[in-house]
């Protein structure tokens, strides 16, 4: 038997196999969502009455769980669940867009000034909420607590909703809402900062890695650090001069790029970032910490391959940038 | 006398064993296709559940859970051979960690005791 969801005074019975998100969307309710896989946290709702299944809160931080916040896309209640949107749960922060500039032809640098301190670690991700509502996850490329601004790198997709809004509607001064942070891709230091670090990402997967890198360097990490940026074409790379400069200033840092297609369009096998990372891992001590971000087609298989190659599961931190899923199951 | 689970070192022993065990399973073509490795963290958490059960540790699994949890695998052809392989990799993992043969035998017996539930018969 499927349950019922109660939202804004109306009861909506769940059809067989449906989640709370499916049911509310089917009934035309404007609930924000994106990955539909229980990862991005765009569809967070708050339960005010009724029984929440465990699966609806898997992976949420304890403070969220305690407030009854849950993932609508993972929630299949047995009974009646009374829910509301979480605007008043104190998890949202207003922010003002202060900069929109290009990092390359298709990557936008977005800088936001939060109205109050946004506590997070560089490399975690937040949910950016724009009118619509459109909710999308973006990774944090700097240290917002130090800089008082949040830096995001957004790859502009031709038919992307958030892409379109940021490119054509948003201007410096526009107000947005940020929610979060979430995720475990961040630097953790203790007294011994000797372990090797490998940071590998494709496209805007560089955003969290750049944040983690700066965090590690400002914590005086002493072990070797390798950052690898993968892209389809040379023109998809960005921050090359900044990273080259950082590598020149830090003896323990190596920066390399993996480009799949040379300028004339010919495939270049040496640009396969998965093979490159596996080769790099061979030369590193086995307490290496590996961070993988960007295209799921790279992140997910590489995570398994690195694990099989001997990297401890607790030392692999990965954020696959799952795309939004429009409709259906 | 300390329980088998305590003798092995409890939760820390599970943490030490899970990577070795899961790596063996994923590297073995005879069983790797049963493991959906799109989300490795979730799989590792589930394999910790398996090890906790096998080590005689605190867990709330019932025979019904084991039936339901493996039914989709039985539909994909899970049979006695696969259970034997799991027990074999489990034994090899424990041997690597220096567990005594008598304890390994006890653990294999616990895993074996749920065979019919796992295979849904
Ligand atoms: C944990 C996490 C962290 C993320 N961090 C970042 C980040 O730091 N920077 C960043 O740019 N993105 C990041 N993303 C992805 C981001 O959340 C959005 O999915 C992305 O920006 C597209 O949103 P959109 O509204 O512009 O396009 P949408 O409206 O969501 O998509 C438009 C169309 O493009 C398709 N599409 C989606 N992704 C791709 C792709 N990669 N290539 C080709 N087609 C695609 C969609 O299926 C859809 O048909 C992250 C995602 C997750 C889950
Ligand atoms: C030897 C007896 C076995 C026992 C005691 C056992 C026990 C368990 C336990 C406790 C879980 C965790 C369930 C959860 O927390 O959700 C699990 C999951 C799993 N087991 Fe077993 N198992 C056995 C045999 C096997 C075999 C032979 C295979 C296949 C080769 C297998 C494949 C799996 C898979 C793939 C999962 C994850 C299920 C999922 O993702 O849906 N198990 N098992």
PDB file of C-alpha atoms in Angstrom, chain A residues 26-313:
ATOM      1  CA  UNK A  26       2.378  15.063 -10.969  1.00  0.00           C
ATOM      2  CA  UNK A  27      -0.062  17.297  -9.139  1.00  0.00           C
ATOM      3  CA  UNK A  28       1.567  20.442 -10.454  1.00  0.00           C
ATOM      4  CA  UNK A  29       3.255  21.519  -7.224  1.00  0.00           C
ATOM      5  CA  UNK A  30       6.379  23.642  -7.867  1.00  0.00           C
ATOM      6  CA  UNK A  31       8.923  21.554  -5.969  1.00  0.00           C
ATOM      7  CA  UNK A  32      12.563  22.151  -6.887  1.00  0.00           C
ATOM      8  CA  UNK A  33      14.605  19.083  -7.798  1.00  0.00           C
ATOM      9  CA  UNK A  34      17.603  18.075  -9.871  1.00  0.00           C
ATOM     10  CA  UNK A  35      19.448  14.728  -9.774  1.00  0.00           C
ATOM     11  CA  UNK A  36      16.608  12.505  -8.483  1.00  0.00           C
ATOM     12  CA  UNK A  37      19.234  10.155  -7.109  1.00  0.00           C
ATOM     13  CA  UNK A  38      19.320  11.256  -3.484  1.00  0.00           C
ATOM     14  CA  UNK A  39      22.586  13.099  -3.880  1.00  0.00           C
ATOM     15  CA  UNK A  40      22.156  16.756  -4.797  1.00  0.00           C
ATOM     16  CA  UNK A  41      19.687  17.687  -2.002  1.00  0.00           C
ATOM     17  CA  UNK A  42      17.792  20.043  -4.320  1.00  0.00           C
ATOM     18  CA  UNK A  43      14.434  18.459  -3.406  1.00  0.00           C
ATOM     19  CA  UNK A  44      14.797  18.815   0.353  1.00  0.00           C
ATOM     20  CA  UNK A  45      11.425  19.048   2.135  1.00  0.00           C
ATOM     21  CA  UNK A  46      10.520  19.129   5.813  1.00  0.00           C
ATOM     22  CA  UNK A  47       8.214  16.618   7.475  1.00  0.00           C
ATOM     23  CA  UNK A  48       5.998  18.179  10.121  1.00  0.00           C
ATOM     24  CA  UNK A  49       3.914  15.110  10.905  1.00  0.00           C
ATOM     25  CA  UNK A  50       4.003  11.402  10.086  1.00  0.00           C
ATOM     26  CA  UNK A  51       6.610   8.670   9.794  1.00  0.00           C
ATOM     27  CA  UNK A  52       9.698   9.176   7.610  1.00  0.00           C
ATOM     28  CA  UNK A  53      11.295   6.088   6.049  1.00  0.00           C
ATOM     29  CA  UNK A  54      15.038   5.786   6.794  1.00  0.00           C
ATOM     30  CA  UNK A  55      15.934   5.928   3.099  1.00  0.00           C
ATOM     31  CA  UNK A  56      14.501   9.448   2.863  1.00  0.00           C
ATOM     32  CA  UNK A  57      17.192  10.783   5.210  1.00  0.00           C
ATOM     33  CA  UNK A  58      20.210   8.693   4.229  1.00  0.00           C
ATOM     34  CA  UNK A  59      23.305  10.850   3.899  1.00  0.00           C
ATOM     35  CA  UNK A  60      21.807  13.967   5.499  1.00  0.00           C
ATOM     36  CA  UNK A  61      23.680  15.642   8.309  1.00  0.00           C
ATOM     37  CA  UNK A  62      22.374  15.094  11.864  1.00  0.00           C
ATOM     38  CA  UNK A  63      21.066  18.663  12.238  1.00  0.00           C
ATOM     39  CA  UNK A  64      18.965  18.189   9.083  1.00  0.00           C
ATOM     40  CA  UNK A  65      17.677  14.824  10.228  1.00  0.00           C
ATOM     41  CA  UNK A  66      16.720  16.217  13.615  1.00  0.00           C
ATOM     42  CA  UNK A  67      14.621  18.910  11.909  1.00  0.00           C
ATOM     43  CA  UNK A  68      12.723  16.351   9.862  1.00  0.00           C
ATOM     44  CA  UNK A  69      14.337  17.466   6.619  1.00  0.00           C
ATOM     45  CA  UNK A  70      14.322  14.718   4.007  1.00  0.00           C
ATOM     46  CA  UNK A  71      14.940  13.963   0.330  1.00  0.00           C
ATOM     47  CA  UNK A  72      11.609  13.996  -1.501  1.00  0.00           C
ATOM     48  CA  UNK A  73      13.050  11.921  -4.377  1.00  0.00           C
ATOM     49  CA  UNK A  74      13.909   9.052  -2.008  1.00  0.00           C
ATOM     50  CA  UNK A  75      10.782   9.169   0.132  1.00  0.00           C
ATOM     51  CA  UNK A  76       8.096   6.492  -0.101  1.00  0.00           C
ATOM     52  CA  UNK A  77       6.044   6.879   3.095  1.00  0.00           C
ATOM     53  CA  UNK A  78       3.758   4.061   4.266  1.00  0.00           C
ATOM     54  CA  UNK A  79       1.213   6.303   5.977  1.00  0.00           C
ATOM     55  CA  UNK A  80       0.274   9.966   5.735  1.00  0.00           C
ATOM     56  CA  UNK A  81       3.199  12.355   5.711  1.00  0.00           C
ATOM     57  CA  UNK A  82       2.602  16.034   6.248  1.00  0.00           C
ATOM     58  CA  UNK A  83       5.284  18.126   4.555  1.00  0.00           C
ATOM     59  CA  UNK A  84       6.275  21.698   3.773  1.00  0.00           C
ATOM     60  CA  UNK A  85       9.032  23.422   1.850  1.00  0.00           C
ATOM     61  CA  UNK A  86      11.982  24.124   4.128  1.00  0.00           C
ATOM     62  CA  UNK A  87      12.227  27.940   3.726  1.00  0.00           C
ATOM     63  CA  UNK A  88      11.747  28.516   7.424  1.00  0.00           C
ATOM     64  CA  UNK A  89      13.971  25.725   8.698  1.00  0.00           C
ATOM     65  CA  UNK A  90      16.897  28.132   8.940  1.00  0.00           C
ATOM     66  CA  UNK A  91      18.971  26.262   6.382  1.00  0.00           C
ATOM     67  CA  UNK A  92      18.761  28.897   3.647  1.00  0.00           C
ATOM     68  CA  UNK A  93      21.057  31.867   3.307  1.00  0.00           C
ATOM     69  CA  UNK A  94      20.289  34.891   1.159  1.00  0.00           C
ATOM     70  CA  UNK A  95      23.144  35.959  -1.044  1.00  0.00           C
ATOM     71  CA  UNK A  96      23.856  38.634  -3.611  1.00  0.00           C
ATOM     72  CA  UNK A  97      25.588  37.980  -6.893  1.00  0.00           C
ATOM     73  CA  UNK A  98      28.659  40.214  -6.918  1.00  0.00           C
ATOM     74  CA  UNK A  99      30.534  38.928  -9.952  1.00  0.00           C
ATOM     75  CA  UNK A 100      29.725  37.092 -13.180  1.00  0.00           C
ATOM     76  CA  UNK A 101      32.701  36.642 -15.457  1.00  0.00           C
ATOM     77  CA  UNK A 102      34.075  34.102 -17.905  1.00  0.00           C
ATOM     78  CA  UNK A 103      36.807  31.638 -17.011  1.00  0.00           C
ATOM     79  CA  UNK A 104      36.713  30.377 -20.616  1.00  0.00           C
ATOM     80  CA  UNK A 105      34.126  30.391 -23.421  1.00  0.00           C
ATOM     81  CA  UNK A 106      31.721  28.068 -21.572  1.00  0.00           C
ATOM     82  CA  UNK A 107      32.582  28.386 -17.894  1.00  0.00           C
ATOM     83  CA  UNK A 108      31.165  31.192 -15.807  1.00  0.00           C
ATOM     84  CA  UNK A 109      32.725  32.341 -12.560  1.00  0.00           C
ATOM     85  CA  UNK A 110      29.951  33.275 -10.140  1.00  0.00           C
ATOM     86  CA  UNK A 111      30.783  35.076  -6.922  1.00  0.00           C
ATOM     87  CA  UNK A 112      28.147  35.464  -4.226  1.00  0.00           C
ATOM     88  CA  UNK A 113      28.158  37.522  -1.048  1.00  0.00           C
ATOM     89  CA  UNK A 114      26.096  35.751   1.624  1.00  0.00           C
ATOM     90  CA  UNK A 115      24.076  37.986   3.975  1.00  0.00           C
ATOM     91  CA  UNK A 116      25.495  36.047   6.931  1.00  0.00           C
ATOM     92  CA  UNK A 117      28.439  33.704   7.468  1.00  0.00           C
ATOM     93  CA  UNK A 118      28.124  30.623   5.275  1.00  0.00           C
ATOM     94  CA  UNK A 119      29.969  27.887   7.162  1.00  0.00           C
ATOM     95  CA  UNK A 120      31.459  25.336   4.816  1.00  0.00           C
ATOM     96  CA  UNK A 121      34.689  23.740   3.690  1.00  0.00           C
ATOM     97  CA  UNK A 122      36.205  24.486   0.289  1.00  0.00           C
ATOM     98  CA  UNK A 123      35.228  21.610  -2.023  1.00  0.00           C
ATOM     99  CA  UNK A 124      31.796  20.969  -0.510  1.00  0.00           C
ATOM    100  CA  UNK A 125      28.742  21.817  -2.569  1.00  0.00           C
ATOM    101  CA  UNK A 126      25.710  24.002  -2.039  1.00  0.00           C
ATOM    102  CA  UNK A 127      22.305  24.254  -3.625  1.00  0.00           C
ATOM    103  CA  UNK A 128      21.766  27.416  -5.612  1.00  0.00           C
ATOM    104  CA  UNK A 129      18.100  28.416  -5.799  1.00  0.00           C
ATOM    105  CA  UNK A 130      16.871  30.761  -8.502  1.00  0.00           C
ATOM    106  CA  UNK A 131      13.308  31.800  -9.419  1.00  0.00           C
ATOM    107  CA  UNK A 132      11.251  29.030 -10.957  1.00  0.00           C
ATOM    108  CA  UNK A 133      12.201  27.461  -8.653  1.00  0.00           C
ATOM    109  CA  UNK A 134      15.377  26.114 -10.216  1.00  0.00           C
ATOM    110  CA  UNK A 135      17.675  24.305  -7.798  1.00  0.00           C
ATOM    111  CA  UNK A 136      21.110  23.061  -8.839  1.00  0.00           C
ATOM    112  CA  UNK A 137      24.188  21.912  -6.964  1.00  0.00           C
ATOM    113  CA  UNK A 138      27.480  23.761  -7.364  1.00  0.00           C
ATOM    114  CA  UNK A 139      30.788  23.118  -5.736  1.00  0.00           C
ATOM    115  CA  UNK A 140      32.611  25.696  -3.660  1.00  0.00           C
ATOM    116  CA  UNK A 141      35.896  26.756  -5.263  1.00  0.00           C
ATOM    117  CA  UNK A 142      37.260  28.996  -2.499  1.00  0.00           C
ATOM    118  CA  UNK A 143      37.188  29.488   1.249  1.00  0.00           C
ATOM    119  CA  UNK A 144      34.003  31.535   1.830  1.00  0.00           C
ATOM    120  CA  UNK A 145      34.580  31.945   5.561  1.00  0.00           C
ATOM    121  CA  UNK A 146      37.879  33.678   4.890  1.00  0.00           C
ATOM    122  CA  UNK A 147      36.897  35.642   1.788  1.00  0.00           C
ATOM    123  CA  UNK A 148      33.286  36.412   2.814  1.00  0.00           C
ATOM    124  CA  UNK A 149      32.312  35.540  -0.736  1.00  0.00           C
ATOM    125  CA  UNK A 150      31.482  32.203  -2.325  1.00  0.00           C
ATOM    126  CA  UNK A 151      33.053  31.336  -5.663  1.00  0.00           C
ATOM    127  CA  UNK A 152      31.390  28.880  -8.042  1.00  0.00           C
ATOM    128  CA  UNK A 153      32.395  27.705 -11.528  1.00  0.00           C
ATOM    129  CA  UNK A 154      29.378  27.011 -13.686  1.00  0.00           C
ATOM    130  CA  UNK A 155      29.627  25.260 -17.004  1.00  0.00           C
ATOM    131  CA  UNK A 156      27.093  26.889 -19.341  1.00  0.00           C
ATOM    132  CA  UNK A 157      24.951  24.270 -21.093  1.00  0.00           C
ATOM    133  CA  UNK A 158      23.162  25.401 -24.270  1.00  0.00           C
ATOM    134  CA  UNK A 159      19.721  24.272 -23.055  1.00  0.00           C
ATOM    135  CA  UNK A 160      20.388  24.452 -19.342  1.00  0.00           C
ATOM    136  CA  UNK A 161      17.843  26.160 -17.113  1.00  0.00           C
ATOM    137  CA  UNK A 162      20.237  27.475 -14.493  1.00  0.00           C
ATOM    138  CA  UNK A 163      22.807  28.137 -17.212  1.00  0.00           C
ATOM    139  CA  UNK A 164      20.283  30.276 -19.062  1.00  0.00           C
ATOM    140  CA  UNK A 165      19.211  32.136 -15.952  1.00  0.00           C
ATOM    141  CA  UNK A 166      22.771  32.948 -14.923  1.00  0.00           C
ATOM    142  CA  UNK A 167      23.772  33.975 -18.436  1.00  0.00           C
ATOM    143  CA  UNK A 168      20.742  36.051 -19.401  1.00  0.00           C
ATOM    144  CA  UNK A 169      18.828  37.059 -16.293  1.00  0.00           C
ATOM    145  CA  UNK A 170      21.226  37.375 -13.408  1.00  0.00           C
ATOM    146  CA  UNK A 171      23.373  40.494 -13.039  1.00  0.00           C
ATOM    147  CA  UNK A 172      25.595  41.738 -10.244  1.00  0.00           C
ATOM    148  CA  UNK A 173      23.208  42.763  -7.497  1.00  0.00           C
ATOM    149  CA  UNK A 174      20.676  39.985  -8.162  1.00  0.00           C
ATOM    150  CA  UNK A 175      19.541  38.167  -5.006  1.00  0.00           C
ATOM    151  CA  UNK A 176      19.656  34.387  -4.816  1.00  0.00           C
ATOM    152  CA  UNK A 177      19.297  31.774  -2.083  1.00  0.00           C
ATOM    153  CA  UNK A 178      21.935  29.224  -1.172  1.00  0.00           C
ATOM    154  CA  UNK A 179      21.314  26.111   0.883  1.00  0.00           C
ATOM    155  CA  UNK A 180      23.774  23.670   2.374  1.00  0.00           C
ATOM    156  CA  UNK A 181      26.609  22.887   2.351  1.00  0.00           C
ATOM    157  CA  UNK A 182      26.835  19.145   1.746  1.00  0.00           C
ATOM    158  CA  UNK A 183      29.419  16.624   0.655  1.00  0.00           C
ATOM    159  CA  UNK A 184      32.647  15.142   1.937  1.00  0.00           C
ATOM    160  CA  UNK A 185      35.104  16.303  -0.726  1.00  0.00           C
ATOM    161  CA  UNK A 186      37.306  18.524   1.412  1.00  0.00           C
ATOM    162  CA  UNK A 187      40.768  18.671   2.936  1.00  0.00           C
ATOM    163  CA  UNK A 188      41.208  17.184   6.371  1.00  0.00           C
ATOM    164  CA  UNK A 189      44.476  17.993   8.074  1.00  0.00           C
ATOM    165  CA  UNK A 190      45.951  16.834  11.342  1.00  0.00           C
ATOM    166  CA  UNK A 191      49.461  17.226  12.795  1.00  0.00           C
ATOM    167  CA  UNK A 192      50.952  14.977  10.182  1.00  0.00           C
ATOM    168  CA  UNK A 193      50.380  16.520   6.769  1.00  0.00           C
ATOM    169  CA  UNK A 194      52.662  14.160   4.862  1.00  0.00           C
ATOM    170  CA  UNK A 195      50.263  11.998   2.911  1.00  0.00           C
ATOM    171  CA  UNK A 196      50.104  12.330  -0.862  1.00  0.00           C
ATOM    172  CA  UNK A 197      47.042  13.961  -2.407  1.00  0.00           C
ATOM    173  CA  UNK A 198      45.736  13.379  -5.924  1.00  0.00           C
ATOM    174  CA  UNK A 199      43.052  15.764  -7.194  1.00  0.00           C
ATOM    175  CA  UNK A 200      41.507  14.773 -10.526  1.00  0.00           C
ATOM    176  CA  UNK A 201      38.571  16.294 -12.320  1.00  0.00           C
ATOM    177  CA  UNK A 202      37.012  16.971 -15.683  1.00  0.00           C
ATOM    178  CA  UNK A 203      35.428  20.260 -16.772  1.00  0.00           C
ATOM    179  CA  UNK A 204      34.069  22.273 -13.851  1.00  0.00           C
ATOM    180  CA  UNK A 205      35.095  19.352 -11.631  1.00  0.00           C
ATOM    181  CA  UNK A 206      38.068  21.657 -11.217  1.00  0.00           C
ATOM    182  CA  UNK A 207      35.975  23.970  -8.986  1.00  0.00           C
ATOM    183  CA  UNK A 208      35.980  21.827  -5.820  1.00  0.00           C
ATOM    184  CA  UNK A 209      39.519  20.637  -6.513  1.00  0.00           C
ATOM    185  CA  UNK A 210      40.752  24.219  -6.733  1.00  0.00           C
ATOM    186  CA  UNK A 211      39.090  24.917  -3.383  1.00  0.00           C
ATOM    187  CA  UNK A 212      40.609  21.807  -1.789  1.00  0.00           C
ATOM    188  CA  UNK A 213      44.026  22.613  -3.254  1.00  0.00           C
ATOM    189  CA  UNK A 214      44.052  26.121  -1.810  1.00  0.00           C
ATOM    190  CA  UNK A 215      42.870  24.774   1.526  1.00  0.00           C
ATOM    191  CA  UNK A 216      45.673  22.177   1.585  1.00  0.00           C
ATOM    192  CA  UNK A 217      48.297  24.753   0.624  1.00  0.00           C
ATOM    193  CA  UNK A 218      47.141  27.288   3.193  1.00  0.00           C
ATOM    194  CA  UNK A 219      47.311  24.508   5.805  1.00  0.00           C
ATOM    195  CA  UNK A 220      50.944  23.963   4.768  1.00  0.00           C
ATOM    196  CA  UNK A 221      50.340  20.449   3.548  1.00  0.00           C
ATOM    197  CA  UNK A 222      53.764  18.824   3.249  1.00  0.00           C
ATOM    198  CA  UNK A 223      53.065  15.672   1.220  1.00  0.00           C
ATOM    199  CA  UNK A 224      53.151  15.659  -2.582  1.00  0.00           C
ATOM    200  CA  UNK A 225      50.037  17.036  -4.306  1.00  0.00           C
ATOM    201  CA  UNK A 226      49.098  16.298  -7.907  1.00  0.00           C
ATOM    202  CA  UNK A 227      46.245  18.106  -9.611  1.00  0.00           C
ATOM    203  CA  UNK A 228      45.028  16.760 -12.962  1.00  0.00           C
ATOM    204  CA  UNK A 229      42.484  18.585 -15.079  1.00  0.00           C
ATOM    205  CA  UNK A 230      40.791  16.674 -17.876  1.00  0.00           C
ATOM    206  CA  UNK A 231      38.955  18.213 -20.814  1.00  0.00           C
ATOM    207  CA  UNK A 232      37.734  17.309 -24.244  1.00  0.00           C
ATOM    208  CA  UNK A 233      39.597  20.139 -25.957  1.00  0.00           C
ATOM    209  CA  UNK A 234      42.367  22.514 -24.978  1.00  0.00           C
ATOM    210  CA  UNK A 235      39.834  25.367 -25.027  1.00  0.00           C
ATOM    211  CA  UNK A 236      37.796  23.674 -22.276  1.00  0.00           C
ATOM    212  CA  UNK A 237      40.625  24.086 -19.781  1.00  0.00           C
ATOM    213  CA  UNK A 238      40.677  27.088 -17.451  1.00  0.00           C
ATOM    214  CA  UNK A 239      42.714  28.545 -14.589  1.00  0.00           C
ATOM    215  CA  UNK A 240      45.876  27.318 -16.340  1.00  0.00           C
ATOM    216  CA  UNK A 241      47.970  30.350 -15.470  1.00  0.00           C
ATOM    217  CA  UNK A 242      46.822  30.357 -11.823  1.00  0.00           C
ATOM    218  CA  UNK A 243      47.620  26.653 -11.438  1.00  0.00           C
ATOM    219  CA  UNK A 244      50.936  26.924 -13.271  1.00  0.00           C
ATOM    220  CA  UNK A 245      51.838  29.802 -10.950  1.00  0.00           C
ATOM    221  CA  UNK A 246      50.858  27.834  -7.820  1.00  0.00           C
ATOM    222  CA  UNK A 247      52.935  24.864  -8.996  1.00  0.00           C
ATOM    223  CA  UNK A 248      55.923  27.154  -9.504  1.00  0.00           C
ATOM    224  CA  UNK A 249      55.548  28.488  -5.958  1.00  0.00           C
ATOM    225  CA  UNK A 250      55.109  25.105  -4.249  1.00  0.00           C
ATOM    226  CA  UNK A 251      57.735  22.386  -4.661  1.00  0.00           C
ATOM    227  CA  UNK A 252      55.301  19.677  -3.620  1.00  0.00           C
ATOM    228  CA  UNK A 253      52.640  20.604  -6.212  1.00  0.00           C
ATOM    229  CA  UNK A 254      52.391  19.194  -9.746  1.00  0.00           C
ATOM    230  CA  UNK A 255      49.771  20.430 -12.213  1.00  0.00           C
ATOM    231  CA  UNK A 256      48.958  18.561 -15.396  1.00  0.00           C
ATOM    232  CA  UNK A 257      46.233  18.573 -17.997  1.00  0.00           C
ATOM    233  CA  UNK A 258      44.681  15.721 -19.950  1.00  0.00           C
ATOM    234  CA  UNK A 259      43.138  16.782 -23.231  1.00  0.00           C
ATOM    235  CA  UNK A 260      41.317  14.122 -25.257  1.00  0.00           C
ATOM    236  CA  UNK A 261      41.319  15.865 -28.636  1.00  0.00           C
ATOM    237  CA  UNK A 262      44.242  17.754 -30.109  1.00  0.00           C
ATOM    238  CA  UNK A 263      43.653  21.109 -31.855  1.00  0.00           C
ATOM    239  CA  UNK A 264      42.991  19.437 -35.221  1.00  0.00           C
ATOM    240  CA  UNK A 265      40.382  17.164 -33.640  1.00  0.00           C
ATOM    241  CA  UNK A 266      42.542  14.020 -33.643  1.00  0.00           C
ATOM    242  CA  UNK A 267      42.080  11.816 -30.593  1.00  0.00           C
ATOM    243  CA  UNK A 268      44.984  11.768 -28.168  1.00  0.00           C
ATOM    244  CA  UNK A 269      45.174   8.614 -26.040  1.00  0.00           C
ATOM    245  CA  UNK A 270      47.616  10.209 -23.608  1.00  0.00           C
ATOM    246  CA  UNK A 271      44.773  12.550 -22.652  1.00  0.00           C
ATOM    247  CA  UNK A 272      42.807   9.786 -20.921  1.00  0.00           C
ATOM    248  CA  UNK A 273      42.574  11.085 -17.375  1.00  0.00           C
ATOM    249  CA  UNK A 274      41.638   7.699 -15.895  1.00  0.00           C
ATOM    250  CA  UNK A 275      44.832   6.060 -17.181  1.00  0.00           C
ATOM    251  CA  UNK A 276      46.878   9.048 -16.065  1.00  0.00           C
ATOM    252  CA  UNK A 277      45.487   8.952 -12.551  1.00  0.00           C
ATOM    253  CA  UNK A 278      46.101   5.209 -12.252  1.00  0.00           C
ATOM    254  CA  UNK A 279      49.695   5.737 -13.361  1.00  0.00           C
ATOM    255  CA  UNK A 280      50.180   8.583 -10.874  1.00  0.00           C
ATOM    256  CA  UNK A 281      48.725   6.435  -8.070  1.00  0.00           C
ATOM    257  CA  UNK A 282      51.369   3.753  -8.694  1.00  0.00           C
ATOM    258  CA  UNK A 283      54.100   6.205  -7.752  1.00  0.00           C
ATOM    259  CA  UNK A 284      52.402   7.288  -4.536  1.00  0.00           C
ATOM    260  CA  UNK A 285      52.516   5.898  -1.001  1.00  0.00           C
ATOM    261  CA  UNK A 286      49.477   3.839  -0.100  1.00  0.00           C
ATOM    262  CA  UNK A 287      48.046   6.396   2.301  1.00  0.00           C
ATOM    263  CA  UNK A 288      47.253   8.590  -0.708  1.00  0.00           C
ATOM    264  CA  UNK A 289      43.978  10.560  -0.544  1.00  0.00           C
ATOM    265  CA  UNK A 290      42.167  10.775  -3.816  1.00  0.00           C
ATOM    266  CA  UNK A 291      39.584  13.396  -4.779  1.00  0.00           C
ATOM    267  CA  UNK A 292      37.528  12.896  -7.955  1.00  0.00           C
ATOM    268  CA  UNK A 293      35.029  15.439  -9.253  1.00  0.00           C
ATOM    269  CA  UNK A 294      33.131  16.126 -12.446  1.00  0.00           C
ATOM    270  CA  UNK A 295      31.567  13.929 -15.113  1.00  0.00           C
ATOM    271  CA  UNK A 296      30.031  10.762 -13.590  1.00  0.00           C
ATOM    272  CA  UNK A 297      31.379   8.825 -16.604  1.00  0.00           C
ATOM    273  CA  UNK A 298      34.873   9.579 -15.292  1.00  0.00           C
ATOM    274  CA  UNK A 299      34.295   9.748 -11.541  1.00  0.00           C
ATOM    275  CA  UNK A 300      32.377   6.518 -10.962  1.00  0.00           C
ATOM    276  CA  UNK A 301      34.555   4.040 -12.875  1.00  0.00           C
ATOM    277  CA  UNK A 302      37.767   5.696 -11.723  1.00  0.00           C
ATOM    278  CA  UNK A 303      36.646   5.446  -8.131  1.00  0.00           C
ATOM    279  CA  UNK A 304      36.263   1.684  -8.483  1.00  0.00           C
ATOM    280  CA  UNK A 305      39.497   1.303 -10.447  1.00  0.00           C
ATOM    281  CA  UNK A 306      41.471   3.288  -7.872  1.00  0.00           C
ATOM    282  CA  UNK A 307      39.964   1.165  -5.108  1.00  0.00           C
ATOM    283  CA  UNK A 308      40.910  -2.035  -6.948  1.00  0.00           C
ATOM    284  CA  UNK A 309      44.403  -0.595  -7.414  1.00  0.00           C
ATOM    285  CA  UNK A 310      44.705  -0.468  -3.622  1.00  0.00           C
ATOM    286  CA  UNK A 311      43.517   2.970  -2.456  1.00  0.00           C
ATOM    287  CA  UNK A 312      41.568   2.623   0.806  1.00  0.00           C
ATOM    288  CA  UNK A 313      37.856   3.309   0.377  1.00  0.00           C
TER     289      UNK A 313
END
